mmCIF file of C-alpha atoms and ligand atoms in Angstrom:
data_model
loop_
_atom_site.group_PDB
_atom_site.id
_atom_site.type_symbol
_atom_site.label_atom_id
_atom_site.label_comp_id
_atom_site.label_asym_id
_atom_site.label_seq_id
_atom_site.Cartn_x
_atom_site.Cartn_y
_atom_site.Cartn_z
ATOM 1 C CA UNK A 1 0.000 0.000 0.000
ATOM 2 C CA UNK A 2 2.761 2.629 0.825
ATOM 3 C CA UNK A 3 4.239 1.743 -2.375
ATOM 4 C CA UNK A 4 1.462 2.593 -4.306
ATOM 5 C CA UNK A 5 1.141 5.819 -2.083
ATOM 6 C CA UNK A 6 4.690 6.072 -3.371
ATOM 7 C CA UNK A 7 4.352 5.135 -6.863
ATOM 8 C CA UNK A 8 1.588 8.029 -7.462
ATOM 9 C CA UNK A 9 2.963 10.687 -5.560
ATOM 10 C CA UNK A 10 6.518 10.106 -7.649
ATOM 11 C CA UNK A 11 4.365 10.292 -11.019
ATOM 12 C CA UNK A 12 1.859 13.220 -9.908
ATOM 13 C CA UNK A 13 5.734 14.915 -8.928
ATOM 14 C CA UNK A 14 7.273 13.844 -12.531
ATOM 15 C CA UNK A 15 3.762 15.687 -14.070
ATOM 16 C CA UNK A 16 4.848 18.364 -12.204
ATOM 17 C CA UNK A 17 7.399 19.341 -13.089
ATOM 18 C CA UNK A 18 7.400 18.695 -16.408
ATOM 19 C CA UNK A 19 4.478 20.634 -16.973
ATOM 20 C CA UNK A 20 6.756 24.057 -17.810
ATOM 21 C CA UNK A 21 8.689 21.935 -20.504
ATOM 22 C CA UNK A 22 5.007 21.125 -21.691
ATOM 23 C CA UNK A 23 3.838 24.201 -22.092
ATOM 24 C CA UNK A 24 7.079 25.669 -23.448
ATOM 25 C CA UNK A 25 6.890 23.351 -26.363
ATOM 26 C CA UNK A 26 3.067 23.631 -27.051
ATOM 27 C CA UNK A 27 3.453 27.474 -27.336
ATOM 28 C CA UNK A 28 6.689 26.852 -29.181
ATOM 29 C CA UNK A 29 4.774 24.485 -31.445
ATOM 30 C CA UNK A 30 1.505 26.518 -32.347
ATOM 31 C CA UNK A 31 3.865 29.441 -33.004
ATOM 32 C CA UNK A 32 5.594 27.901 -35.417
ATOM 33 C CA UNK A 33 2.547 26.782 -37.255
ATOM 34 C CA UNK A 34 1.017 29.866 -37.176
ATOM 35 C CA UNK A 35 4.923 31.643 -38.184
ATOM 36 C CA UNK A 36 4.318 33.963 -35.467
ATOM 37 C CA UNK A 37 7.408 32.775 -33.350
ATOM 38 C CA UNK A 38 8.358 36.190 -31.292
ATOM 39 C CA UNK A 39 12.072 35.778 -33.003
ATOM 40 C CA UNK A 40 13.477 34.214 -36.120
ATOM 41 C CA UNK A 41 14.765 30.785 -35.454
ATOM 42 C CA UNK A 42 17.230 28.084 -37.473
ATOM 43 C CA UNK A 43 13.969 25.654 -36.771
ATOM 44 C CA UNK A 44 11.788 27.537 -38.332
ATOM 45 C CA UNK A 45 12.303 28.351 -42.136
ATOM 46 C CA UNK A 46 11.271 28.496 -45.821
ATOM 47 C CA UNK A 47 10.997 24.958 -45.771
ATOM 48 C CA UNK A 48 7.372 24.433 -45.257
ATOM 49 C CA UNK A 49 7.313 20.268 -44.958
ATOM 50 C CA UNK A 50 10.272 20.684 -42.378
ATOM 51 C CA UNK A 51 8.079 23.183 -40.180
ATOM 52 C CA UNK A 52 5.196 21.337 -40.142
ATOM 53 C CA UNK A 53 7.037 18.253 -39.040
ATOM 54 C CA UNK A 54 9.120 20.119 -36.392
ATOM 55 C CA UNK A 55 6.694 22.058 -34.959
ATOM 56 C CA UNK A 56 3.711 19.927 -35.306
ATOM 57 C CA UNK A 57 5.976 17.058 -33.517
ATOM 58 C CA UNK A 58 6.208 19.431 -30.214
ATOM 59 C CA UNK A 59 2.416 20.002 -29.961
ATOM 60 C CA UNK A 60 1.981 16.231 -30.009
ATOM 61 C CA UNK A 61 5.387 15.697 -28.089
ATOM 62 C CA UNK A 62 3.555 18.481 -25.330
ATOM 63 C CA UNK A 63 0.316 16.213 -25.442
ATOM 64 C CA UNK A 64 2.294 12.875 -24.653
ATOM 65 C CA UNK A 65 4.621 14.065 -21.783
ATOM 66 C CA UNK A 66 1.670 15.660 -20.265
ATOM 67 C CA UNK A 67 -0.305 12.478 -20.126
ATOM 68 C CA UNK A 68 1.925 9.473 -19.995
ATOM 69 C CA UNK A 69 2.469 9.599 -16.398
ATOM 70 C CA UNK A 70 -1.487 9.604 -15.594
ATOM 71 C CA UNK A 71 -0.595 6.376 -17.564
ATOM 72 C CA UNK A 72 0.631 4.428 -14.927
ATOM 73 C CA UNK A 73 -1.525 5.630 -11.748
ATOM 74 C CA UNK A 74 -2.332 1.788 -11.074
ATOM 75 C CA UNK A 75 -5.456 3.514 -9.169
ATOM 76 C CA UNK A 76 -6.884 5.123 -12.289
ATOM 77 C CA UNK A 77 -6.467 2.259 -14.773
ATOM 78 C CA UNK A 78 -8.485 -0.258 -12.538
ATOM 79 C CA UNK A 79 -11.149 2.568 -10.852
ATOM 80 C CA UNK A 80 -11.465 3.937 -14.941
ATOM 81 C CA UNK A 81 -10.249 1.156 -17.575
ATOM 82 C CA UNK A 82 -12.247 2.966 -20.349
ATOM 83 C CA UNK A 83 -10.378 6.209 -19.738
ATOM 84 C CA UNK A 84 -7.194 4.419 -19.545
ATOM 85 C CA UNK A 85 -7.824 2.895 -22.868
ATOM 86 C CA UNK A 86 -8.722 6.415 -24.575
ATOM 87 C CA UNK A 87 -5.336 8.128 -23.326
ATOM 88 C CA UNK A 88 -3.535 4.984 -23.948
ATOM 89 C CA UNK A 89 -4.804 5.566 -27.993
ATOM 90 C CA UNK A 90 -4.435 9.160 -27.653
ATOM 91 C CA UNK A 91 -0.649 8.605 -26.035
ATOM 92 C CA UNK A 92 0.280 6.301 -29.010
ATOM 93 C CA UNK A 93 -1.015 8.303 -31.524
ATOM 94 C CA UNK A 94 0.682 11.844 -29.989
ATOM 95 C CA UNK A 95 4.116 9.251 -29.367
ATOM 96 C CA UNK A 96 3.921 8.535 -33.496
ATOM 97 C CA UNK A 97 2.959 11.855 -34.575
ATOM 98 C CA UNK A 98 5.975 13.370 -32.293
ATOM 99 C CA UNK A 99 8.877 10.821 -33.275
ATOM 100 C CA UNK A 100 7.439 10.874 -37.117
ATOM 101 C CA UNK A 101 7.630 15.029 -37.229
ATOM 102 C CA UNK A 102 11.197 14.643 -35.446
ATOM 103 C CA UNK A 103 12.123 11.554 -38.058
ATOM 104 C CA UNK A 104 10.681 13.923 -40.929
ATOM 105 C CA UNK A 105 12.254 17.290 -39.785
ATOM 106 C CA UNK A 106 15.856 15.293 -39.628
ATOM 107 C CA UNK A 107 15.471 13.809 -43.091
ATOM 108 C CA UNK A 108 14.573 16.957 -44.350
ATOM 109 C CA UNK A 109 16.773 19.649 -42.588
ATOM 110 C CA UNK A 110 19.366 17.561 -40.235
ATOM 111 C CA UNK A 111 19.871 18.518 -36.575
ATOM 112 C CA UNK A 112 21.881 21.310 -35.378
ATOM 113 C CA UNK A 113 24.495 19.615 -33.894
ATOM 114 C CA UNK A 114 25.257 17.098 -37.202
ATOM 115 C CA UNK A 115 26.161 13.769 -37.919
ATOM 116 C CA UNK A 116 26.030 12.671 -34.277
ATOM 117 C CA UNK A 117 23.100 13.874 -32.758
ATOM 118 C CA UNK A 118 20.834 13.150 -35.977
ATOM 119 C CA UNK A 119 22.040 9.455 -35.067
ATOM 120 C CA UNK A 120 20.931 9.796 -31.454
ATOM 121 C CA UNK A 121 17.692 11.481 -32.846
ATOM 122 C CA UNK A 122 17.108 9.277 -35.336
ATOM 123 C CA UNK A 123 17.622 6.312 -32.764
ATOM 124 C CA UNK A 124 14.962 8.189 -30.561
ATOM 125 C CA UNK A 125 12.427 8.620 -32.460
ATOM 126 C CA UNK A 126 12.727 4.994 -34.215
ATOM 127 C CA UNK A 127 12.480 3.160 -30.413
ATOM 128 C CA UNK A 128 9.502 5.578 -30.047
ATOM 129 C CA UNK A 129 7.796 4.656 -33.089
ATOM 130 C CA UNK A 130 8.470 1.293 -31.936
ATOM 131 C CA UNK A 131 7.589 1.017 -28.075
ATOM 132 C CA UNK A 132 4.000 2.888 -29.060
ATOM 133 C CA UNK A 133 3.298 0.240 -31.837
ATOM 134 C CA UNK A 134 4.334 -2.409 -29.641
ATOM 135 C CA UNK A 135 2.627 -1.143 -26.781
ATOM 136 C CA UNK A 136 -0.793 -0.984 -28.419
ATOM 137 C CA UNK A 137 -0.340 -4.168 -30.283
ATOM 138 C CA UNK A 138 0.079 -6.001 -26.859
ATOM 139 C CA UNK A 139 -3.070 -4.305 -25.386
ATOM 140 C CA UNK A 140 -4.958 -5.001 -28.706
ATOM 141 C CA UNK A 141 -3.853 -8.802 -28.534
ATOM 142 C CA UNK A 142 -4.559 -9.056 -24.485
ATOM 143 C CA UNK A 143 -0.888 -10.072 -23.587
ATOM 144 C CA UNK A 144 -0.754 -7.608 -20.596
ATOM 145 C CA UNK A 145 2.977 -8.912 -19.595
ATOM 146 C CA UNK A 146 4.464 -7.721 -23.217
ATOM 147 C CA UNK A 147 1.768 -4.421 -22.788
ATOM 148 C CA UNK A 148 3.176 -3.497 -20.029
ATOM 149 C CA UNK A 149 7.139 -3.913 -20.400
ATOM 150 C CA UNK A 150 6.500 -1.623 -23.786
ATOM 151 C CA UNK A 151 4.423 0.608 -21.766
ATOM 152 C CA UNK A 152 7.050 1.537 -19.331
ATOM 153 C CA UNK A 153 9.678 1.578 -22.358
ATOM 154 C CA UNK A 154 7.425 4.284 -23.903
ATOM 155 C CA UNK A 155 7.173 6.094 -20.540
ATOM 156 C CA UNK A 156 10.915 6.421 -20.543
ATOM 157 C CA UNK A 157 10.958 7.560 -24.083
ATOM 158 C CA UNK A 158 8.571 9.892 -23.710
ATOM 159 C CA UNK A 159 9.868 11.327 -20.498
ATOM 160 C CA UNK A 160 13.787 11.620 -22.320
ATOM 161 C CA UNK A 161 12.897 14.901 -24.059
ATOM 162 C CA UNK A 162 12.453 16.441 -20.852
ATOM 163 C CA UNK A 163 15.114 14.911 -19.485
ATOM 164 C CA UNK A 164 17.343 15.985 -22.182
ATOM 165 C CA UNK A 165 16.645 19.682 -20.578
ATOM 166 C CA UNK A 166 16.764 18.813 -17.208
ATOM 167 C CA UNK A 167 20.622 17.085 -17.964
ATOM 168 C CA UNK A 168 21.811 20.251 -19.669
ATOM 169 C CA UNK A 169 20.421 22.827 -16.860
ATOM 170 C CA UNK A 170 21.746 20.307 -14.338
ATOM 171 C CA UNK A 171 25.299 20.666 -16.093
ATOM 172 C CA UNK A 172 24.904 24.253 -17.147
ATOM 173 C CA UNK A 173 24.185 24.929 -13.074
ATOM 174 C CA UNK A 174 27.246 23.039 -11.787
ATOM 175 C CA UNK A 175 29.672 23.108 -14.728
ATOM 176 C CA UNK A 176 28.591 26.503 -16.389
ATOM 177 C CA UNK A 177 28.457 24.711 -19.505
ATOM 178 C CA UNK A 178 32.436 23.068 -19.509
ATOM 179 C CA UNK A 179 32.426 20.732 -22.884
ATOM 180 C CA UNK A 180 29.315 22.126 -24.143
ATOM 181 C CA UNK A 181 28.700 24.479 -27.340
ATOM 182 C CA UNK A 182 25.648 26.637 -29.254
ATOM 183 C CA UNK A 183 26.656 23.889 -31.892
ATOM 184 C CA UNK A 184 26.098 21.086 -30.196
ATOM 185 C CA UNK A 185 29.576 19.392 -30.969
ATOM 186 C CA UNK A 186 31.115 19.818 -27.328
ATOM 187 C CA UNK A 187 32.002 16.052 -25.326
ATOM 188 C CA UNK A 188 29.148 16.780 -23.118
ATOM 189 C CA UNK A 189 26.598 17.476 -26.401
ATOM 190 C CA UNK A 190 27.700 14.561 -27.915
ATOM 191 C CA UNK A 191 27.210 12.119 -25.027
ATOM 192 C CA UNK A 192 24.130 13.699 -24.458
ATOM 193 C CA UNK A 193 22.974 12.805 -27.510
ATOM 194 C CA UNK A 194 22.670 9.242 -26.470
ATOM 195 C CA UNK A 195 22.306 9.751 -22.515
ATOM 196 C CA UNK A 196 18.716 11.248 -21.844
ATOM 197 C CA UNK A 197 17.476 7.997 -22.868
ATOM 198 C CA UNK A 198 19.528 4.882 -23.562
ATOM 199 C CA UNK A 199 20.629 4.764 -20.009
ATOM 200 C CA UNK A 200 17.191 4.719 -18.884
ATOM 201 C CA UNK A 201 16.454 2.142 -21.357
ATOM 202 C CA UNK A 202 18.647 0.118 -19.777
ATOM 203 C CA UNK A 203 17.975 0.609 -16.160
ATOM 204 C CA UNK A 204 14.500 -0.681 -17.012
ATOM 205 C CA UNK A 205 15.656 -3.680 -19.058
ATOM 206 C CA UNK A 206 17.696 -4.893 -15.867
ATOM 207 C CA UNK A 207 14.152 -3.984 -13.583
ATOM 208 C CA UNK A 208 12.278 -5.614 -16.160
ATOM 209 C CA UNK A 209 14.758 -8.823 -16.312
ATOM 210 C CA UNK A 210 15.258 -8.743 -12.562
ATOM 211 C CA UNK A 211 11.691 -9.012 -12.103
ATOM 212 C CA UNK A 212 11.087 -11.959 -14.425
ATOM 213 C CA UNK A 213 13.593 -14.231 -12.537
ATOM 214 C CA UNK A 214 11.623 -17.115 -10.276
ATOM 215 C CA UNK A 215 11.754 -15.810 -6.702
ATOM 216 C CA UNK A 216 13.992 -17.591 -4.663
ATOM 217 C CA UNK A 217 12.676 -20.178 -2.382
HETATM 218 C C1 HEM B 301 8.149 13.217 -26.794
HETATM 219 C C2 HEM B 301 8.071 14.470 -26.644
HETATM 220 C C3 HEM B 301 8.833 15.517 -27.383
HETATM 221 C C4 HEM B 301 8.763 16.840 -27.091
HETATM 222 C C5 HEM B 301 7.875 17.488 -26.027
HETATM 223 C C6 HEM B 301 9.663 17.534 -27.994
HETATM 224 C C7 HEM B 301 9.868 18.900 -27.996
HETATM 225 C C8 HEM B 301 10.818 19.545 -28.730
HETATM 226 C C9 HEM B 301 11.106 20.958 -28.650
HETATM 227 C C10 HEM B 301 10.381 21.950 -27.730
HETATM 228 C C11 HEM B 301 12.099 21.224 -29.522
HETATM 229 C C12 HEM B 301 12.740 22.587 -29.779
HETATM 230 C C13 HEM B 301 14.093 22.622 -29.137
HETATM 231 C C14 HEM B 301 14.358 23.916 -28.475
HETATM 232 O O1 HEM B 301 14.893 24.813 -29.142
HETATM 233 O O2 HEM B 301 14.063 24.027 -27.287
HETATM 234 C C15 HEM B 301 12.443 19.979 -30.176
HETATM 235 C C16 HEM B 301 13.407 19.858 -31.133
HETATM 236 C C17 HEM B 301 13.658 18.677 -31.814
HETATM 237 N N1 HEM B 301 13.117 17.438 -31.572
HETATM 238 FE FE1 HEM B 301 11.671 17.023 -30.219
HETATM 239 N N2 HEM B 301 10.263 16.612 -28.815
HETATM 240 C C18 HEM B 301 9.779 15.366 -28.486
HETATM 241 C C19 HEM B 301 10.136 14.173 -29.100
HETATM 242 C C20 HEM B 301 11.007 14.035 -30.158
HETATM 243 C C21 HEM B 301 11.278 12.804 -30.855
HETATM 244 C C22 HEM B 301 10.685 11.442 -30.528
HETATM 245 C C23 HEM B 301 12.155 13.081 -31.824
HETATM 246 C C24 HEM B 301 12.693 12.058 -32.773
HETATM 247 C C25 HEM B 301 13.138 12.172 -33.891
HETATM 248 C C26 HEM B 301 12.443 14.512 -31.756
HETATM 249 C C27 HEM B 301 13.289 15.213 -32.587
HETATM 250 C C28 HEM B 301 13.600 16.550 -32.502
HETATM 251 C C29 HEM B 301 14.505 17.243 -33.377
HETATM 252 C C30 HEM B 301 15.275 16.621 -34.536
HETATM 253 C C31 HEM B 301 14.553 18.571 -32.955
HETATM 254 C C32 HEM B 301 15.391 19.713 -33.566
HETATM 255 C C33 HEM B 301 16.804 19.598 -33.067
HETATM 256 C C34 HEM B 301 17.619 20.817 -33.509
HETATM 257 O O3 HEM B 301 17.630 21.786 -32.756
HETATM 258 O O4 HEM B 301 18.204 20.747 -34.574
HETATM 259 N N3 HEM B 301 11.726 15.048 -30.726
HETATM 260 N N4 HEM B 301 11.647 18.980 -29.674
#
């Protein structure tokens, strides 16, 4: 029981304080649509398929990290299954729309920081497109063990573009920005490029592995 307690008060705290990150990219998003971003910026430009990807993929990207922790509240999926279902469809959908835009906006413009973070991008958004397919295929099919294990992956996912800000003002607080550049190329920008959500990824793999293994007698 105080787990649970636990469990929802960490995920009502991760809303939280994501919520400015959400609302900084949902303004930055409609913005761009509308091209009335308050200053000219290197996303935005005469390339009208690369806008609409980029800045499309934050409104949806907003949408997702808003939600996704509601997603696991264990105490709202069994008090209000139907609900969970609808966000769980509206979560997948935002999670394809976002990593498509992203996928899109790279093919079509490249990142700022080059060769080395459109890999770490590109990476990204693939294991997005695929923990959301996965995720609803499970649910679709009834295997809740596989629906949940890509759930959480997607959680993760979802949560990394946050996380990606919260690493850099973390480092930009304690290091005043040592190995980091505007162009993205510094040591710290290039591990970064991997870091707000492979290590994650992996941290849950062990849980998830850990927590398959027959309980000792
Ligand atoms: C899941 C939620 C996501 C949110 C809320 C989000 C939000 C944002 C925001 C606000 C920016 C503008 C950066 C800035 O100047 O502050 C951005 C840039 C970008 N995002 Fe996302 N994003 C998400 C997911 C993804 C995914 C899955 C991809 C995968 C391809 C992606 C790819 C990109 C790219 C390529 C850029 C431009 C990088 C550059 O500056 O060159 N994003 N995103």
């Amino acid at each position: 029981m105080r787990r649970l307690y636990m469990q929802t008060t960490g995920l009502l705290l991760v809303m939280l304080l994501a919520l400015p990150f959400v609302f900084y990219a949902a303004q930055f998003g409609q913005a761009g649509l509308r091209a009335t971003l308050a200053e000219p910026h290197y996303l935005f430009s005469a390339n009208i398929p690369a806008n609409h990807s980029v800045f499309s993929h934050m409104i949806a990207g907003a949408l997702v990290t808003l939600l996704v922790p509601l997603q696991l509240i264990g105490a709202l999926r069994r008090r209000a299954p139907r609900l969970h279902r609808w966000s769980g469809r509206l979560i997948v959908s935002g999670a394809i729309i976002a990593a498509s835009g992203g996928l899109i906006y790279i093919a079509l413009r490249g990142t700022i920081g080059g060769a080395t973070m459109n890999a770490g991008f590109t990476l990204y958004g693939g294991l997005m497109l695929l923990a959301a397919t996965q995720t609803i295929r499970h649910a679709r099919a009834g295997r809740i063990t596989q629906h949940n294990a890509w759930a959480l992956r997607l959680f993760w996912l979802v949560l990394g573009s946050w996380l990606y800000r919260v690493h850099y003002g973390l480092w930009y607080l304690t290091t005043d920005g040592l190995w980091s550049n505007p162009d993205f190329t510094g040591g710290f920008d290039l591990v970064q490029n991997f870091a707000f959500f492979l290590p994650y990824l992996i941290g849950l793999e062990i849980y998830l592995w850990r927590r398959r293994q027959p309980a000792a007698p």
